[in-house]
CSV table of C-alpha atoms and ligand atoms in Angstrom, one decimal:
chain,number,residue,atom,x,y,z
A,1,UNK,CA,44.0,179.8,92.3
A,2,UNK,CA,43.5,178.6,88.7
A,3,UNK,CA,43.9,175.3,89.8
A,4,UNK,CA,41.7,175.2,93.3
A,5,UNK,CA,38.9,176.7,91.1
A,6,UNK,CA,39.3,174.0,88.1
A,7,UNK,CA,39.2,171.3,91.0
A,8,UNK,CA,36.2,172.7,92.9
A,9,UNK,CA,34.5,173.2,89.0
A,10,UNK,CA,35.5,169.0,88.2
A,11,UNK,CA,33.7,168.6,91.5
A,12,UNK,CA,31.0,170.0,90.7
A,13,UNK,CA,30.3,168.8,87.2
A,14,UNK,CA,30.8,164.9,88.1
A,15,UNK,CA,29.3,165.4,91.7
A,16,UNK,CA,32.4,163.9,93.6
A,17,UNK,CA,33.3,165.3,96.8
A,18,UNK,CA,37.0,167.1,97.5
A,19,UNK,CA,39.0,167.8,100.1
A,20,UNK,CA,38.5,171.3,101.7
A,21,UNK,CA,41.4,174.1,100.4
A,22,UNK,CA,44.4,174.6,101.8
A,23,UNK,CA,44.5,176.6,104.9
A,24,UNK,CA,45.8,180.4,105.1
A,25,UNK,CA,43.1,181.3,101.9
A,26,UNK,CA,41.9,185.2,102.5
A,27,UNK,CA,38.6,185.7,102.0
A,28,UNK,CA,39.5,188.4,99.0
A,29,UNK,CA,41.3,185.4,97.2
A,30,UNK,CA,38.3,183.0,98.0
A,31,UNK,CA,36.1,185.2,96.1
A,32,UNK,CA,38.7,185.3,93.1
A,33,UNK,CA,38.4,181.3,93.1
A,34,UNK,CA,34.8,181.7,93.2
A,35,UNK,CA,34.6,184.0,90.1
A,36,UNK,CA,37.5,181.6,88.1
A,37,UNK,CA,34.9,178.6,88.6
A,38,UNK,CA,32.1,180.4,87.5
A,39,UNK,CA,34.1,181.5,84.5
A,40,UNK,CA,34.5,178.1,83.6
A,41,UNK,CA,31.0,177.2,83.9
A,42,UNK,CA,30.0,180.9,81.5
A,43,UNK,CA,32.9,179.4,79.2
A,44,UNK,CA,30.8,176.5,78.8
A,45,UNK,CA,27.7,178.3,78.1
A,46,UNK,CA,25.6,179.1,81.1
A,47,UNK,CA,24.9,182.4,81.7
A,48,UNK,CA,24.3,185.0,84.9
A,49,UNK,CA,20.8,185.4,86.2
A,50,UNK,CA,21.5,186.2,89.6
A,51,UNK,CA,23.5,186.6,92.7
A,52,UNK,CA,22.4,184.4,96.2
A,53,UNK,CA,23.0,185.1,99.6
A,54,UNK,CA,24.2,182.8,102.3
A,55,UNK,CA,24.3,182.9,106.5
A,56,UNK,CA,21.6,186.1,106.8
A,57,UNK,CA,19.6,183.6,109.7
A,58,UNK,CA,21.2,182.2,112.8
A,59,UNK,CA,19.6,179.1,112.2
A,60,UNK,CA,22.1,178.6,109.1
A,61,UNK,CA,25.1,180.2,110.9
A,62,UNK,CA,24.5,178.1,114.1
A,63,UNK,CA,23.9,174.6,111.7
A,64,UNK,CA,27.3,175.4,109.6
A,65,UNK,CA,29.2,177.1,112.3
A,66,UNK,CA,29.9,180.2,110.0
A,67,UNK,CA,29.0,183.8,111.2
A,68,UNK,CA,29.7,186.0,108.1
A,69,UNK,CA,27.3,187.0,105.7
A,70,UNK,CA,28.6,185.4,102.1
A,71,UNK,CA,27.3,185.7,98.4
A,72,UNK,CA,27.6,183.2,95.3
A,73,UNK,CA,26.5,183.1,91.9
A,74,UNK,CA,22.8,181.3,90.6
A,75,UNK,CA,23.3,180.8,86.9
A,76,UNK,CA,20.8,179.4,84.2
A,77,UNK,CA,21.1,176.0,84.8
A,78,UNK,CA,20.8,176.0,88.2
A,79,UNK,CA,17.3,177.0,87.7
A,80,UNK,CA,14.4,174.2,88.0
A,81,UNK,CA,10.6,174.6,86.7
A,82,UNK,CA,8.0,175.2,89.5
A,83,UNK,CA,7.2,171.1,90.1
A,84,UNK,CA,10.4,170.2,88.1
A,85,UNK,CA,12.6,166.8,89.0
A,86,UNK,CA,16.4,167.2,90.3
A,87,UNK,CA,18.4,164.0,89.7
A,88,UNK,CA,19.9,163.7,92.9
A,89,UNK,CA,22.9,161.7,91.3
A,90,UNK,CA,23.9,165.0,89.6
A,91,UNK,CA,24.5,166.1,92.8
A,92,UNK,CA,27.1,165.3,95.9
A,93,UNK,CA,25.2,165.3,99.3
A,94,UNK,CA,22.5,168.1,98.9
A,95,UNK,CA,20.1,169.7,101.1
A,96,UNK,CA,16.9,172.1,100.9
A,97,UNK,CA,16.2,175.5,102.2
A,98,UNK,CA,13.2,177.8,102.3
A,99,UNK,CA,13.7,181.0,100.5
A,100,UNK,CA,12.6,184.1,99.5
A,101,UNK,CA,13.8,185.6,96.3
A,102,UNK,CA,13.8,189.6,94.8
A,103,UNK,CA,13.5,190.4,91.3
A,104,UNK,CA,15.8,193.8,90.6
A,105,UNK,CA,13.4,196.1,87.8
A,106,UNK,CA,16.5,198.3,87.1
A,107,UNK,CA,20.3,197.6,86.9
A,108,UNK,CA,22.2,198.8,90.1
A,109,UNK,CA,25.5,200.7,90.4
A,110,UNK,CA,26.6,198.9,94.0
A,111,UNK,CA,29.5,201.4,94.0
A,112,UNK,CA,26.9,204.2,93.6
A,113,UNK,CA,25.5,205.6,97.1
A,114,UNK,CA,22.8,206.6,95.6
A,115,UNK,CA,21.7,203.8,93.5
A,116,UNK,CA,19.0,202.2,96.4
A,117,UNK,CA,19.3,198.2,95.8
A,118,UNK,CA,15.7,198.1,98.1
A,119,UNK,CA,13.6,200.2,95.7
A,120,UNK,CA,15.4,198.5,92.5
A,121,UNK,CA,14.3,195.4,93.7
A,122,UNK,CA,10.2,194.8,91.6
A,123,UNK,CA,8.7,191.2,92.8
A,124,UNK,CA,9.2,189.2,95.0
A,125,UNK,CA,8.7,184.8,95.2
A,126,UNK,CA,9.0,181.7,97.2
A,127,UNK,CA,11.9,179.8,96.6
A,128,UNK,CA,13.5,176.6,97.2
A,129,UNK,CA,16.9,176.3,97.2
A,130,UNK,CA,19.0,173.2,96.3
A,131,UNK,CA,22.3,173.8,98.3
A,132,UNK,CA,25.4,171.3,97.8
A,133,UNK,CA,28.6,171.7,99.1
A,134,UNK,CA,31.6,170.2,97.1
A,135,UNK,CA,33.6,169.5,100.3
A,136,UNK,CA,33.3,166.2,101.6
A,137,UNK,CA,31.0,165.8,104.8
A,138,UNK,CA,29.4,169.2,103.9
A,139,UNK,CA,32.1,170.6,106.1
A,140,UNK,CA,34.5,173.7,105.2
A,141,UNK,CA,35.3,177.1,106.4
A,142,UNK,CA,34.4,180.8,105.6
A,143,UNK,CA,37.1,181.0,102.8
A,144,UNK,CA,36.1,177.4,101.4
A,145,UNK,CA,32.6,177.9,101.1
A,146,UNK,CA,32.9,181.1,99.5
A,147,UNK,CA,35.1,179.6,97.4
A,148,UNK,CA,32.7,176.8,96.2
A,149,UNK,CA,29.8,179.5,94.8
A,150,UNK,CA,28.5,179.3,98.3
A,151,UNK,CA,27.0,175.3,98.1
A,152,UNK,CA,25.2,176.6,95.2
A,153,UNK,CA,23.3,173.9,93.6
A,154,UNK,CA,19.7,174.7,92.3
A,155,UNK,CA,17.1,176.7,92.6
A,156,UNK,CA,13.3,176.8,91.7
A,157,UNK,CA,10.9,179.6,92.7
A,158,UNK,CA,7.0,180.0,92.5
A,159,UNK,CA,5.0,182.8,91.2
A,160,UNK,CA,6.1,186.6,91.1
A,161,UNK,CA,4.4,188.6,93.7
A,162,UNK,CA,4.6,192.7,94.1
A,163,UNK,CA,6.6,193.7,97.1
A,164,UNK,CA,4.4,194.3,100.0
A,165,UNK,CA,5.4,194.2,103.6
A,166,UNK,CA,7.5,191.0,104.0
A,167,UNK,CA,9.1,191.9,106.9
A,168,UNK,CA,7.4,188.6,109.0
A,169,UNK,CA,6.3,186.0,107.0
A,170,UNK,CA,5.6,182.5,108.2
A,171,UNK,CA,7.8,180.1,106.1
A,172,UNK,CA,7.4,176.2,105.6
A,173,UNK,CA,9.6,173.2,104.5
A,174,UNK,CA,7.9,170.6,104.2
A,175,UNK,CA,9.0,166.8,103.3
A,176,UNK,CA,6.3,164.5,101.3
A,177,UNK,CA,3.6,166.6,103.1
A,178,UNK,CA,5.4,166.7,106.6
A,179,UNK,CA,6.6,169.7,108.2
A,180,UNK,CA,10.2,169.7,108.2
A,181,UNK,CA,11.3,173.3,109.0
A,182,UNK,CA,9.2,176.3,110.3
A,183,UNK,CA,10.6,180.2,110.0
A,184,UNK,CA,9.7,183.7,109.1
A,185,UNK,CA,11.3,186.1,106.8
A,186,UNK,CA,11.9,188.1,110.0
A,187,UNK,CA,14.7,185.5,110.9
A,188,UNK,CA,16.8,187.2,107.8
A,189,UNK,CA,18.5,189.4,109.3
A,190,UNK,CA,15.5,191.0,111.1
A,191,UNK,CA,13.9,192.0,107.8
A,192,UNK,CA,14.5,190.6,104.2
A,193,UNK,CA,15.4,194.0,102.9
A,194,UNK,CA,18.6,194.1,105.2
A,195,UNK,CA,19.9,191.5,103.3
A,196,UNK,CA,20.0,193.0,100.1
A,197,UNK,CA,21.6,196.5,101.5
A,198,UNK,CA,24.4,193.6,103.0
A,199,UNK,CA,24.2,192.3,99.3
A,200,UNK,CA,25.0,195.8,97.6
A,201,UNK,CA,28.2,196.2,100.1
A,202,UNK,CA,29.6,192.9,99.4
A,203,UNK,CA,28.9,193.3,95.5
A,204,UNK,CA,30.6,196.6,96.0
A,205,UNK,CA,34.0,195.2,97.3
A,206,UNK,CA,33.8,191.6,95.6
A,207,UNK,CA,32.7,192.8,92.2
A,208,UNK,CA,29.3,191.3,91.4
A,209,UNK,CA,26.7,192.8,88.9
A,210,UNK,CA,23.6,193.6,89.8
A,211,UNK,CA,21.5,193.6,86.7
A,212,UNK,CA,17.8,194.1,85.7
A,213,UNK,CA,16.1,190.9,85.7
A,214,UNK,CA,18.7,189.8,88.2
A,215,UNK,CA,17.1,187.6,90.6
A,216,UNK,CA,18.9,187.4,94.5
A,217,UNK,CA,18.1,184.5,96.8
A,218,UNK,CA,17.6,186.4,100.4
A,219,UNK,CA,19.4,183.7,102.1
A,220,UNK,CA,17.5,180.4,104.4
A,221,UNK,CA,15.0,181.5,106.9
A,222,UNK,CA,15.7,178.2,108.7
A,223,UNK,CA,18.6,175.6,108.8
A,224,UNK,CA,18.4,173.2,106.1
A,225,UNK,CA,17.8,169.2,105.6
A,226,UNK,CA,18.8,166.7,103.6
A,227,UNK,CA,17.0,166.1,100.1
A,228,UNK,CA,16.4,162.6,98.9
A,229,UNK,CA,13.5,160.7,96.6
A,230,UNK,CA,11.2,163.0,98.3
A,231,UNK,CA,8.7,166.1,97.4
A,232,UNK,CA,9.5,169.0,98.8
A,233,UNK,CA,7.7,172.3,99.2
A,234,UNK,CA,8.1,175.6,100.1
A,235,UNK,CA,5.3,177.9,101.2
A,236,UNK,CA,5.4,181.9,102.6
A,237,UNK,CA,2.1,183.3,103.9
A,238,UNK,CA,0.9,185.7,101.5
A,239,UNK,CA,3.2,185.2,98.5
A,240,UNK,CA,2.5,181.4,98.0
A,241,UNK,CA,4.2,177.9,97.6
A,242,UNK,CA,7.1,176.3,95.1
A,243,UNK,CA,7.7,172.9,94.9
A,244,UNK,CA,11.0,170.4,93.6
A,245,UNK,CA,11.0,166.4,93.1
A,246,UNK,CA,13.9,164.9,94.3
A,247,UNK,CA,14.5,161.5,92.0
A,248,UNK,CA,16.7,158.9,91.0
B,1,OOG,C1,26.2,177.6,102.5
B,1,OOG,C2,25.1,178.3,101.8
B,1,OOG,C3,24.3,179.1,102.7
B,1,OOG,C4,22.0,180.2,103.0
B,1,OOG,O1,20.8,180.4,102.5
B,1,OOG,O2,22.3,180.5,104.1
B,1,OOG,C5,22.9,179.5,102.1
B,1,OOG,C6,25.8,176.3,103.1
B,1,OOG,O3,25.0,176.3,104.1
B,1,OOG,O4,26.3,175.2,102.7
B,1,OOG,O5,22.7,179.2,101.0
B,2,MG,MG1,20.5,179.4,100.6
């Protein structure tokens, strides 16, 4: 496990591509390797702001060929300013997602029934997430990719809004002022706010915190596209726009 998780951290920090795992990996097991390569990236200083959510629209399920709903880790420095630059050689083979993203007010218990992830949850932003799988092709299976923090890569998000009813939100990708990808929030699982109950189970059996001041990706609205020298924006009716620079 050590070892799969060390290799899958070296991939990540010198943006090479590796094989996919061995086969027969459980899915309890691939969240174990998850949380040994994100020990190696606290060990070297970066610290836990939030959890992410991955596979909550059928776009992305039908693109990767992966039906279960999975959850990573978003630390520190995967965050980038509002109009900030990714290097894109820092990178494998990424891609770019529209997002929304929560803002928990008060710590959850997820092995609490009573402690209510939906009203714990205090703003909510448009986000753009960076994704970038370590396997090579940007192909794996369930138990890889939850292995692999979920493709987690980067994330930037634009201004804090309260939470009013984002149940069907238009959502835009758009490439150097082209549209690339259109969505709503109602693609997420019928309603954004399913996603985090799904996000309190899985933290529940797979032991992830859910802190105040945590912030939790909801999961793509839409599939995702590649991200090269390019500007790319985000926009969600009513809760406004966040935009990345992909450069050399
Ligand atoms: C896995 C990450 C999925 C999402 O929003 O559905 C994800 C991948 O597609 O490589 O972040
Ligand atoms: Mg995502």
């Amino acid at each position: 496990m050590t070892t799969l998780a060390t290799r899958l951290h070296e991939a990540q920090r010198k943006a090479e591509a590796t094989p996919q795992l061995p086969a027969g990996i459980t899915i309890a097991e691939a969240y174990a390797i998850q949380h040994a390569v994100l020990e190696q990236r606290f060990a070297a200083g970066e610290r836990l702001v939030g959890t992410k959510l991955g596979f909550t629209s059928r776009a992305k399920m039908v693109q990767m060929g992966v039906s279960d709903i999975i959850v990573g880790q978003l630390t520190d420095a995967m965050r980038v300013e509002d109009g900030g630059e990714v290097r894109l050689s820092t990178l494998v083979h990424p891609r770019v997602e529209p997002e929304i993203i929560f803002r928990l007010g008060r710590d959850v218990d997820p092995t609490d029934p009573l402690s209510d992830i939906v009203s714990a949850v205090d703003a909510v932003a448009p986000a753009v997430e960076v994704i970038d799988s370590r396997y090579r092709d940007f192909k794996f299976n369930l138990a890889d990719v939850i292995a692999d923090n979920t493709s987690g890569g980067l994330f930037a998000l634009g201004g804090w809004q309260p939470i009013g009813d984002i149940g069907n939100l238009a959502v835009r990708l758009s490439v150097n002022g082209r549209d690339a990808q259109f969505g709503s929030t109602a693609a997420i699982l019928g309603h954004p706010f399913r996603a985090l109950r799904q996000l309190a189970g899985i933290a529940a059996r797979e032991g992830f915190p859910l802190k105040a001041g945590h912030v939790i990706l909801a999961g793509a609205a839409t599939a995702a596209v590649p991200f090269g020298k390019s500007v790319v924006r985000v926009e969600v009716a009513g809760l406004g726009s966040v935009t990345v620079h992909g450069v050399a």
